[in-house]
Short mmCIF file of C-alpha atoms in Angstrom, two decimals:
data_model
loop_
_atom_site.label_atom_id
_atom_site.label_comp_id
_atom_site.label_asym_id
_atom_site.label_seq_id
_atom_site.Cartn_x
_atom_site.Cartn_y
_atom_site.Cartn_z
CA MET A 655 52.56 65.91 52.90
CA SER A 656 52.52 66.24 49.12
CA LYS A 657 55.41 64.69 46.48
CA VAL A 658 58.04 67.01 46.20
CA PHE A 659 58.20 66.02 42.49
CA ALA A 660 54.54 66.26 41.95
CA PRO A 661 54.50 68.23 38.97
CA ASP A 662 53.49 71.70 40.99
CA GLY A 663 56.17 70.15 43.92
CA PRO A 664 59.59 72.31 44.78
CA GLY A 665 61.71 70.20 43.31
CA THR A 666 60.13 69.72 40.36
CA GLY A 667 60.72 73.46 39.56
CA ILE A 668 64.29 73.41 40.53
CA LEU A 669 64.55 70.19 38.64
CA THR A 670 63.01 72.27 35.54
CA THR A 671 64.40 75.33 36.23
CA TRP A 672 67.84 72.90 35.96
CA TRP A 673 67.21 71.79 32.70
CA GLN A 674 66.06 74.95 30.69
CA SER A 675 69.75 75.87 32.03
CA LEU A 676 71.63 73.36 30.08
CA GLU A 677 70.61 75.49 26.59
CA ASN A 678 73.40 77.52 27.90
CA ASP A 679 75.71 75.11 29.14
CA LYS A 680 76.37 72.39 26.53
CA GLY A 681 79.32 71.21 28.02
CA THR A 682 77.11 70.03 30.69
CA ARG A 683 74.62 68.37 28.88
CA ALA A 684 76.96 66.67 26.98
CA THR A 685 79.08 65.20 29.84
CA LEU A 686 75.67 63.85 31.46
CA ARG A 687 74.52 62.85 28.12
CA ARG A 688 77.62 60.30 27.82
CA CYS A 689 77.39 58.65 31.44
CA ASN A 690 76.91 55.16 31.38
CA GLY A 691 74.12 55.11 34.19
CA PRO A 692 73.48 56.81 37.46
CA THR A 693 76.59 56.28 39.13
CA GLN A 694 78.40 58.37 36.87
CA VAL A 695 75.94 60.90 36.62
CA MET A 696 76.90 60.89 40.61
CA LEU A 697 80.39 62.09 39.91
CA HIS A 698 79.32 65.31 38.32
CA PRO A 699 80.04 68.80 39.61
CA ALA A 700 75.88 69.56 38.35
CA TYR A 701 74.78 66.71 40.39
CA ILE A 702 76.38 67.21 43.37
CA ARG A 703 75.04 70.94 43.20
CA LEU A 704 71.61 69.87 42.42
CA CYS A 705 71.81 67.41 45.68
CA LYS A 706 72.46 70.16 47.62
CA ARG A 707 69.65 72.29 46.59
CA LEU A 708 67.18 69.18 46.96
CA GLU A 709 68.60 67.44 49.78
CA PRO A 710 66.53 69.45 52.15
CA PHE A 711 63.51 68.09 50.17
CA LEU A 712 64.85 64.73 49.97
CA ASN A 713 67.02 64.00 52.84
CA SER A 714 63.81 61.05 54.60
CA ASP A 715 63.38 59.47 51.18
CA HIS A 716 65.01 55.83 50.71
CA ASN A 717 67.88 55.99 48.31
CA TRP A 718 67.09 59.29 47.29
CA GLU A 719 70.22 60.00 45.79
CA LEU A 720 70.88 57.43 42.82
CA ARG A 721 67.08 57.86 42.45
CA LEU A 722 67.65 61.62 41.57
CA ALA A 723 70.77 60.77 39.39
CA ARG A 724 68.93 58.88 37.21
CA VAL A 725 66.24 61.88 36.36
CA VAL A 726 68.99 64.61 36.10
CA GLY A 727 71.28 61.65 33.45
CA LEU A 728 67.55 61.50 31.76
CA LEU A 729 66.76 65.06 32.03
CA ALA A 730 70.26 65.56 29.95
CA HIS A 731 69.01 63.66 27.12
CA CYS A 732 65.66 65.39 26.82
CA ARG A 733 65.48 68.43 24.52
CA HIS A 734 62.44 69.33 24.14
CA THR A 735 59.03 69.93 26.57
CA THR A 736 55.65 68.74 25.63
CA ALA A 737 52.49 68.73 27.86
CA ARG A 738 51.95 65.06 26.82
CA ASP A 739 52.35 62.46 29.29
CA LEU A 740 55.18 60.22 28.89
CA ALA A 741 53.21 57.01 28.34
CA ARG A 742 50.70 58.92 26.08
CA ALA A 743 53.00 60.23 23.76
CA MET A 744 54.50 56.66 23.62
CA ALA A 745 51.40 55.88 22.77
CA GLY A 746 51.15 57.96 19.56
CA ASP A 747 48.40 58.88 17.02
CA GLY A 748 47.39 56.07 15.86
CA LYS A 749 50.48 54.37 15.49
CA PRO A 750 52.02 53.58 18.25
CA VAL A 751 55.74 55.23 18.28
CA VAL A 752 56.57 52.86 20.76
CA SER A 753 55.68 49.53 20.52
CA GLU A 754 53.60 47.19 22.65
CA LEU A 755 56.27 44.84 23.06
CA ARG A 756 58.65 47.45 24.03
CA PHE A 757 56.04 49.38 25.91
CA ARG A 758 55.15 46.41 27.99
CA ARG A 759 59.27 45.21 28.57
CA LEU A 760 59.44 49.30 29.96
CA LEU A 761 56.78 48.31 32.44
CA GLN A 762 58.69 45.76 34.03
CA GLU A 763 61.49 47.04 33.95
CA LYS A 764 63.66 47.04 37.48
CA PRO A 765 64.64 50.88 38.56
CA ASP A 766 68.70 49.74 37.79
CA ASP A 767 67.80 48.65 34.54
CA LEU A 768 64.85 52.04 34.22
CA TYR A 769 67.82 54.40 32.95
CA LEU A 770 69.34 53.11 29.87
CA ALA A 771 65.45 51.86 28.73
CA MET A 772 64.18 55.46 29.35
CA ILE A 773 67.57 56.30 26.59
CA ARG A 774 66.29 54.24 24.22
CA ILE A 775 62.12 55.67 25.08
CA LEU A 776 63.17 59.09 24.95
CA HIS A 777 65.29 59.02 21.88
CA MET A 778 62.34 57.40 20.00
CA LEU A 779 60.32 60.41 21.63
CA GLY A 780 62.56 62.58 19.29
CA HIS A 781 64.05 63.42 22.62
CA THR A 782 60.46 65.45 23.57
CA ALA A 783 59.65 64.68 26.86
CA ASN A 784 56.74 66.35 29.58
CA LEU A 785 59.36 66.89 32.30
CA PRO A 786 57.13 67.16 35.51
CA ASP A 787 56.26 63.95 34.14
CA LEU A 788 59.29 62.38 33.34
CA ILE A 789 60.91 63.68 37.03
CA SER A 790 57.77 62.04 38.63
CA SER A 791 57.73 59.27 36.88
CA VAL A 792 61.28 57.95 37.16
CA TYR A 793 61.84 59.02 40.95
CA TYR A 794 59.19 57.18 42.14
CA TRP A 795 59.00 53.92 39.99
CA GLY A 796 57.40 51.60 40.56
CA ASP A 797 53.64 49.91 40.71
CA THR A 798 52.03 52.84 40.69
CA VAL A 799 53.39 54.75 37.87
CA ARG A 800 53.19 51.34 36.29
CA LYS A 801 49.30 50.99 36.18
CA ARG A 802 49.41 54.86 35.37
CA TRP A 803 51.24 54.69 32.32
CA ALA A 804 49.82 50.78 31.02
CA PHE A 805 46.39 52.77 31.61
CA ALA A 806 47.82 55.77 29.35
CA TYR A 807 49.24 53.64 26.77
CA PHE A 808 46.55 50.83 25.72
CA PRO A 809 44.06 52.44 25.27
CA PHE A 810 45.69 54.94 22.35
CA VAL A 811 47.17 51.81 20.82
CA PRO A 812 45.02 49.25 18.62
CA GLU A 813 44.54 45.70 19.97
CA THR A 814 46.67 42.90 18.81
CA LYS A 815 45.97 39.15 19.43
CA THR A 816 48.70 38.29 22.14
CA ALA A 817 49.47 34.20 22.89
#
């Protein structure tokens, strides 16, 4: 069974269409951007409506409401989309956009702490992200995503000596 938030998954399509609609609903985007965490996102009517649309796909996933709230809140911080995967975008071209130290700390984040860290990262990336990668990575955050991001980031940043 494929994942709902795989790049071509039904959940990714629904969230991408919703994200595009935020362009015409700046009030919802602004309100969601001001949420200080997924719990506040979960109280927003736009989130509730998305839950109802995605519930048939997600109701067997553990803790799906909270994980979806993280994704929805972060999507409100994205203004532009790109084809470049998130970790590769963090590596930059020649000079990292996100420092190696910050990236390593990001990889260590627990799901509950990922939200605020990712808001800072999105700001550093000019509020630009590969939406399917953002959706999938945040929703399925864990060791598999961490490893994928490490392999996408470290080959493209200059080697530094570590203590």
